[in-house]
Amino acid sequence: MFFKIIAKDEVPDLVRGIATEYEVIGPQAKGTAFVFAPLKDPADLRLDYDMTILPAKRYILPERETLMRFSVEDNEVVEAELDAPRRALFGLHPCDVNSLLLMDNVFLDGGDPDPYYKARRENTLIIGVSCMPAPTCFCDAWGTDETHRGFDIFLTDIGDSYYASISSVRGADLVDRFAKGRDITAEDTAAFQERSAAFKAAFEHEIDTSQLPVLLDAKYDSPIWQEFGEMCLACGACSTVCPTCYCFDVHDELDADQKHGERVRTWDSCQFKDFAGVAHGNFRDSRASRVRYRYYHKQWGYLSRYEKVLCVGCGRCTRACKADINPPRVVRALQTGVVDR
Ligand code: SF4
Ligand code: SF4
């Protein structure tokens, strides 16, 4: 890792330069909200955004993708598609950089990585940017408010400039060619420290995650799950907006000629009624059991395997859920035995 100072007015040139070699995806305003979308003009890049509606995971794990095309007549694969363009995700917050590392554990773990995910991940440049916490953020509760890996370049806002942490050869090469930059001074380091302290002090949430695995073990049969189940609309919005939800469905679709078809992978949600449906029924038939499953998977099952929870505290589900079900509220209910109203 090495460090440079990049003036804010150098960023448009850096973006333009990167765009000559990568499709640049960045946060942009959409009405009163922000979205990650292909960047047509560097002036549209909003590195001061608070949170995007959807995370950038769709550029690594698309909501729908064709895995292969097949011939019914010949009973064989005719084409295996692997759509992995060179992309730059420009402006990911630390929580979203960390979310991709959590996804990597699932898709790249072991000796048989997912080839589609792997190809996209390798072709994707990650440029992170610092943020200030929104009222719904609780990334610090999980330690995902900082990131020391998982990016090529990370830009920390120190006023008129960014304190750039550069951690890959390709990141260094791009900064070298497309941003003038300058060396770090003692004043820059002081500004960096000041900014980091202000960031830590700005969190507003109240969530104590220290005993969570033990609490989950003890509260499996708690009536709070029934209460949350009665509130839940089973809409799946919490999964859709979540940067760490990765469940998918795979099915075959036939063309109109009935001779060819394609195998398709689409996002799925554990909150949908049919998610756990099997030939003889559904082993999570009630909404209560599905809400409970979501929290046990994220805060217990994944933790027991990877020693981290499957949540980065981005707060997107807090904003998206019409029933007001979210991790801080669920943790409070686990601690008190009562769902707060
Ligand atoms: S569970 Fe909610 S807060 Fe946690 S990563 Fe997913 S959307 Fe963000
Ligand atoms: S918890 Fe909220 S967002 Fe998730 S399925 Fe239930 S109502 Fe929808």
Coordinates of C-alpha atoms and ligand atoms in Angstrom, one line a residue:
M1 CA 0.0 0.0 0.0
F2 CA 1.2 3.5 -0.7
F3 CA -0.4 6.9 -0.4
K4 CA -0.8 10.1 -2.4
I5 CA -2.8 13.2 -2.3
I6 CA -5.2 13.8 -5.2
A7 CA -6.8 17.2 -5.4
K8 CA -10.6 17.0 -5.9
D9 CA -10.3 18.9 -9.1
E10 CA -8.1 16.2 -10.5
V11 CA -10.8 13.5 -10.0
P12 CA -12.7 14.3 -13.3
D13 CA -9.4 13.6 -15.3
L14 CA -8.9 10.4 -13.3
V15 CA -12.4 9.3 -14.1
R16 CA -12.0 10.2 -17.8
G17 CA -8.7 8.3 -17.9
I18 CA -10.1 5.2 -16.3
A19 CA -13.1 5.4 -18.7
T20 CA -10.8 4.9 -21.6
E21 CA -10.1 1.3 -20.3
Y22 CA -13.1 0.4 -18.1
E23 CA -16.8 1.0 -18.1
V24 CA -17.1 3.3 -15.1
I25 CA -20.0 2.8 -12.7
G26 CA -20.5 5.5 -10.0
P27 CA -23.0 7.0 -7.6
Q28 CA -25.3 9.5 -9.2
A29 CA -28.3 11.5 -8.1
K30 CA -31.7 10.2 -9.1
G31 CA -34.5 12.4 -7.8
T32 CA -33.9 12.7 -4.1
A33 CA -31.9 9.5 -3.9
F34 CA -28.7 8.1 -5.3
V35 CA -28.0 5.1 -7.5
F36 CA -25.0 3.3 -8.9
A37 CA -25.2 3.6 -12.7
P38 CA -22.9 3.8 -15.8
L39 CA -21.2 7.2 -15.7
K40 CA -21.6 9.3 -18.9
D41 CA -20.1 12.5 -17.6
P42 CA -17.6 12.8 -14.7
A43 CA -19.6 15.8 -13.5
D44 CA -22.5 13.4 -12.7
L45 CA -20.3 11.5 -10.1
R46 CA -21.6 12.3 -6.6
L47 CA -18.9 11.2 -4.2
D48 CA -20.7 13.1 -1.4
Y49 CA -23.7 10.6 -1.6
D50 CA -25.0 9.1 1.7
M51 CA -26.3 5.8 0.4
T52 CA -27.5 4.3 -2.8
I53 CA -30.8 2.5 -3.1
L54 CA -29.2 -0.6 -4.4
P55 CA -25.6 -1.7 -3.8
A56 CA -23.2 -2.3 -6.6
K57 CA -23.3 -6.1 -6.2
R58 CA -25.4 -6.4 -9.4
Y59 CA -22.3 -5.6 -11.4
I60 CA -20.6 -8.7 -9.9
L61 CA -23.7 -10.9 -9.4
P62 CA -26.4 -9.6 -11.8
E63 CA -30.0 -9.9 -10.9
R64 CA -30.5 -12.1 -13.9
E65 CA -27.8 -13.8 -16.1
T66 CA -27.7 -16.5 -18.7
L67 CA -25.3 -19.3 -17.6
M68 CA -25.5 -21.3 -20.8
R69 CA -27.6 -22.0 -23.9
F70 CA -28.6 -25.5 -24.8
S71 CA -30.1 -27.6 -27.6
V72 CA -33.0 -29.7 -26.6
E73 CA -32.8 -31.8 -29.8
D74 CA -29.1 -32.6 -29.4
N75 CA -29.2 -32.6 -25.6
E76 CA -26.1 -30.6 -25.3
V77 CA -24.7 -27.2 -24.3
V78 CA -24.3 -25.0 -27.4
E79 CA -22.9 -21.9 -25.7
A80 CA -21.6 -21.1 -22.2
E81 CA -21.8 -17.3 -21.8
L82 CA -19.4 -15.4 -19.6
D83 CA -20.2 -11.8 -19.6
A84 CA -17.3 -10.1 -17.7
P85 CA -16.6 -6.6 -19.0
R86 CA -13.8 -4.5 -17.6
R87 CA -15.5 -2.3 -15.1
A88 CA -14.6 0.2 -12.5
L89 CA -16.9 0.6 -9.5
F90 CA -16.0 4.2 -8.5
G91 CA -17.1 5.5 -5.2
L92 CA -17.9 2.5 -3.0
H93 CA -18.2 3.2 0.7
P94 CA -16.2 1.1 3.2
C95 CA -19.3 -1.0 4.0
D96 CA -19.8 -1.9 0.3
V97 CA -16.1 -2.7 -0.2
N98 CA -16.4 -5.0 2.8
S99 CA -19.6 -6.5 1.4
L100 CA -17.8 -7.8 -1.7
L101 CA -15.2 -9.4 0.5
L102 CA -18.0 -11.3 2.3
M103 CA -19.4 -12.4 -1.0
D104 CA -16.0 -13.6 -2.1
N105 CA -16.0 -16.0 0.8
V106 CA -19.1 -17.7 -0.7
F107 CA -18.3 -17.5 -4.4
L108 CA -14.5 -17.9 -4.4
D109 CA -14.1 -20.1 -1.3
G110 CA -12.7 -23.6 -1.7
G111 CA -11.4 -25.3 -4.8
D112 CA -14.4 -24.8 -7.0
P113 CA -15.1 -21.0 -7.4
D114 CA -18.1 -19.7 -9.3
P115 CA -16.6 -19.0 -12.7
Y116 CA -19.1 -16.2 -13.6
Y117 CA -18.6 -14.4 -10.3
K118 CA -14.8 -14.9 -10.4
A119 CA -14.4 -13.5 -13.9
R120 CA -16.4 -10.4 -13.1
R121 CA -14.6 -9.9 -9.8
E122 CA -11.2 -10.1 -11.5
N123 CA -12.2 -7.6 -14.2
T124 CA -13.6 -5.1 -11.8
L125 CA -11.6 -2.3 -10.4
I126 CA -12.7 -1.0 -7.0
I127 CA -12.3 2.7 -6.1
G128 CA -13.6 3.3 -2.6
V129 CA -14.5 6.7 -1.1
S130 CA -14.9 7.8 2.5
C131 CA -18.3 8.8 3.8
M132 CA -20.0 10.3 6.9
P133 CA -22.6 8.0 8.6
A134 CA -26.3 8.5 7.8
P135 CA -28.7 8.0 10.7
T136 CA -29.5 4.5 9.5
C137 CA -25.8 3.4 9.3
F138 CA -24.4 1.0 11.9
C139 CA -21.3 -0.3 10.1
D140 CA -19.1 0.4 13.1
A141 CA -21.0 -2.2 15.1
W142 CA -19.6 -4.8 12.8
G143 CA -16.2 -3.2 12.2
T144 CA -17.0 -2.6 8.5
D145 CA -16.8 1.1 8.8
E146 CA -13.1 0.8 7.7
T147 CA -11.5 -1.2 5.0
H148 CA -7.9 -2.0 4.6
R149 CA -8.2 -4.3 1.6
G150 CA -10.6 -5.2 -1.2
F151 CA -9.9 -2.0 -3.2
D152 CA -7.5 -0.8 -5.8
I153 CA -7.7 2.9 -4.7
F154 CA -9.4 4.3 -1.6
L155 CA -10.1 8.1 -1.4
T156 CA -10.5 9.7 2.0
D157 CA -11.9 13.2 1.9
I158 CA -9.7 15.6 3.7
G159 CA -11.2 18.9 2.4
D160 CA -10.0 20.1 -1.0
S161 CA -8.2 16.8 -1.6
Y162 CA -8.4 13.1 -1.2
Y163 CA -5.9 11.1 0.8
A164 CA -5.5 8.2 -1.6
S165 CA -4.6 4.7 -0.4
I166 CA -3.4 2.7 -3.4
S167 CA -3.2 -1.0 -2.9
S168 CA -2.8 -2.6 -6.3
V169 CA -0.4 -2.3 -9.3
R170 CA -3.3 -1.5 -11.6
G171 CA -4.5 1.2 -9.2
A172 CA -1.0 2.7 -9.0
D173 CA -0.7 2.7 -12.8
L174 CA -4.0 4.5 -13.3
V175 CA -3.2 7.2 -10.7
D176 CA 0.2 7.6 -12.2
R177 CA -1.2 8.1 -15.7
F178 CA -4.4 10.0 -15.0
A179 CA -3.9 12.1 -11.8
K180 CA -1.0 14.3 -11.1
G181 CA -1.2 13.8 -7.3
R182 CA 1.5 14.8 -4.9
D183 CA 3.3 13.3 -1.8
I184 CA 1.8 13.3 1.6
T185 CA 2.7 16.0 4.1
A186 CA 2.4 16.0 7.9
E187 CA -0.6 18.4 7.5
D188 CA -2.3 15.9 5.3
T189 CA -1.8 13.1 7.8
A190 CA -3.2 15.3 10.6
A191 CA -6.3 16.1 8.4
F192 CA -6.7 12.4 7.7
Q193 CA -6.7 11.6 11.5
E194 CA -9.1 14.5 12.2
R195 CA -11.5 13.3 9.6
S196 CA -11.4 9.7 10.8
A197 CA -12.1 10.8 14.4
A198 CA -15.1 13.0 13.2
F199 CA -16.4 10.0 11.3
K200 CA -16.3 7.7 14.3
A201 CA -18.0 10.3 16.4
A202 CA -20.8 10.9 14.0
F203 CA -22.7 7.5 14.4
E204 CA -26.2 7.9 15.9
H205 CA -27.4 4.3 16.2
E206 CA -27.8 2.3 19.4
I207 CA -26.9 -1.3 18.8
D208 CA -24.8 -3.6 21.0
T209 CA -23.8 -6.7 19.0
S210 CA -21.4 -8.1 21.6
Q211 CA -23.4 -11.1 22.8
L212 CA -25.3 -11.7 19.6
P213 CA -24.4 -15.3 18.8
V214 CA -25.2 -16.3 22.4
L215 CA -28.5 -14.4 22.3
L216 CA -29.5 -16.0 19.0
D217 CA -28.8 -19.4 20.5
A218 CA -30.9 -18.7 23.5
K219 CA -33.8 -16.9 21.7
Y220 CA -34.6 -19.4 18.9
D221 CA -38.1 -20.0 20.3
S222 CA -38.8 -16.5 21.5
P223 CA -42.2 -15.0 20.7
I224 CA -40.4 -12.0 19.1
W225 CA -40.1 -14.0 15.9
Q226 CA -43.9 -14.5 15.8
E227 CA -44.3 -10.8 16.2
F228 CA -41.8 -9.9 13.5
G229 CA -43.5 -12.6 11.3
E230 CA -46.9 -10.9 11.7
M231 CA -45.4 -7.6 10.7
C232 CA -43.4 -8.9 7.7
L233 CA -44.9 -8.5 4.2
A234 CA -42.7 -11.2 2.6
C235 CA -41.9 -8.6 -0.1
G236 CA -38.1 -9.5 -0.2
A237 CA -37.1 -5.9 -0.4
C238 CA -34.6 -6.4 2.4
S239 CA -32.8 -9.1 0.4
T240 CA -32.9 -7.1 -2.9
V241 CA -31.2 -4.0 -1.4
C242 CA -28.7 -6.0 0.7
P243 CA -25.1 -5.9 -0.5
T244 CA -24.4 -9.2 1.3
C245 CA -27.5 -11.3 0.2
Y246 CA -26.5 -13.6 -2.5
C247 CA -29.1 -16.4 -2.7
F248 CA -30.2 -17.2 -6.2
D249 CA -32.4 -19.5 -8.2
V250 CA -31.4 -21.4 -11.3
H251 CA -34.0 -22.5 -13.9
D252 CA -34.2 -23.4 -17.6
E253 CA -36.3 -21.4 -20.1
L254 CA -37.2 -22.7 -23.5
D255 CA -37.2 -20.6 -26.6
A256 CA -40.5 -20.2 -28.6
D257 CA -39.2 -22.9 -31.1
Q258 CA -39.0 -25.4 -28.1
K259 CA -35.7 -26.6 -29.6
H260 CA -33.3 -24.4 -27.7
G261 CA -33.2 -22.8 -24.4
E262 CA -31.1 -21.2 -21.7
R263 CA -30.2 -21.8 -18.1
V264 CA -30.8 -18.6 -16.1
R265 CA -29.6 -17.5 -12.7
T266 CA -31.8 -14.9 -10.9
W267 CA -31.7 -13.4 -7.4
D268 CA -33.9 -15.0 -4.9
S269 CA -34.9 -14.1 -1.3
C270 CA -35.3 -16.3 1.8
Q271 CA -38.3 -14.1 2.6
F272 CA -40.3 -15.4 -0.4
K273 CA -42.8 -18.2 0.5
D274 CA -41.5 -20.7 -2.0
F275 CA -37.8 -20.2 -1.2
A276 CA -37.7 -23.3 1.0
G277 CA -40.3 -25.2 -0.9
V278 CA -39.5 -28.8 -1.7
A279 CA -41.5 -31.7 -3.2
H280 CA -43.4 -32.5 0.0
G281 CA -44.0 -29.0 1.3
N282 CA -42.1 -26.0 2.6
F283 CA -39.8 -26.3 5.6
R284 CA -40.2 -22.5 6.3
D285 CA -43.8 -22.0 5.6
S286 CA -44.5 -19.2 8.0
R287 CA -43.2 -15.6 7.7
A288 CA -42.0 -15.9 11.3
S289 CA -39.7 -18.8 10.4
R290 CA -38.4 -16.9 7.3
V291 CA -37.6 -13.7 9.2
R292 CA -35.9 -15.7 11.9
Y293 CA -34.0 -17.7 9.2
R294 CA -32.6 -14.4 7.7
Y295 CA -31.2 -13.3 11.0
Y296 CA -29.8 -16.7 12.0
H297 CA -28.1 -17.1 8.6
K298 CA -26.6 -13.6 8.7
Q299 CA -25.6 -13.4 12.3
W300 CA -25.0 -17.0 13.3
G301 CA -24.6 -19.4 10.3
Y302 CA -22.3 -17.4 8.3
L303 CA -20.4 -16.3 11.4
S304 CA -19.8 -19.9 12.5
R305 CA -18.2 -20.6 9.1
Y306 CA -16.3 -17.4 8.3
E307 CA -16.0 -15.7 11.7
K308 CA -17.8 -12.6 10.5
V309 CA -21.5 -11.7 10.3
L310 CA -23.1 -11.4 6.9
C311 CA -24.1 -7.8 7.4
V312 CA -22.1 -4.6 6.9
G313 CA -24.5 -2.3 8.6
C314 CA -25.2 -0.2 5.5
G315 CA -28.8 0.4 6.7
R316 CA -30.3 -0.2 3.2
C317 CA -32.8 -2.7 4.6
T318 CA -33.8 -0.2 7.3
R319 CA -34.8 2.2 4.6
A320 CA -36.4 -0.3 2.4
C321 CA -38.5 -2.3 4.8
K322 CA -42.1 -1.1 4.9
A323 CA -42.7 -3.1 8.1
D324 CA -39.8 -1.4 9.9
I325 CA -37.9 -4.6 10.5
N326 CA -34.2 -4.0 10.6
P327 CA -31.1 -5.4 12.4
P328 CA -30.9 -2.8 15.1
R329 CA -34.5 -3.3 16.0
V330 CA -34.2 -7.1 15.9
V331 CA -31.0 -7.0 18.1
R332 CA -32.9 -4.8 20.6
A333 CA -35.8 -7.3 20.7
L334 CA -33.4 -10.1 21.3
Q335 CA -31.8 -8.3 24.2
T336 CA -35.1 -7.1 25.8
G337 CA -37.4 -9.9 24.8
V338 CA -39.8 -7.2 23.5
V339 CA -40.3 -5.8 20.0
D340 CA -40.1 -2.0 20.5
R341 CA -43.0 0.0 19.1
Ligands
SF4_1 S1 -28.8 -6.8 6.4 FE1 -29.4 -4.6 6.0 S2 -27.8 -3.4 7.1 FE2 -27.0 -5.5 6.9 S3 -25.8 -5.4 4.9 FE3 -27.9 -6.2 4.4 S4 -29.0 -4.3 3.9 FE4 -27.2 -3.6 4.9
SF4_2 S1 -38.5 -7.9 6.5 FE1 -39.4 -6.1 5.6 S2 -38.4 -5.9 3.6 FE2 -37.9 -8.0 4.3 S3 -39.6 -9.3 3.4 FE3 -40.3 -8.6 5.5 S4 -41.5 -6.7 5.0 FE4 -40.2 -7.1 3.2

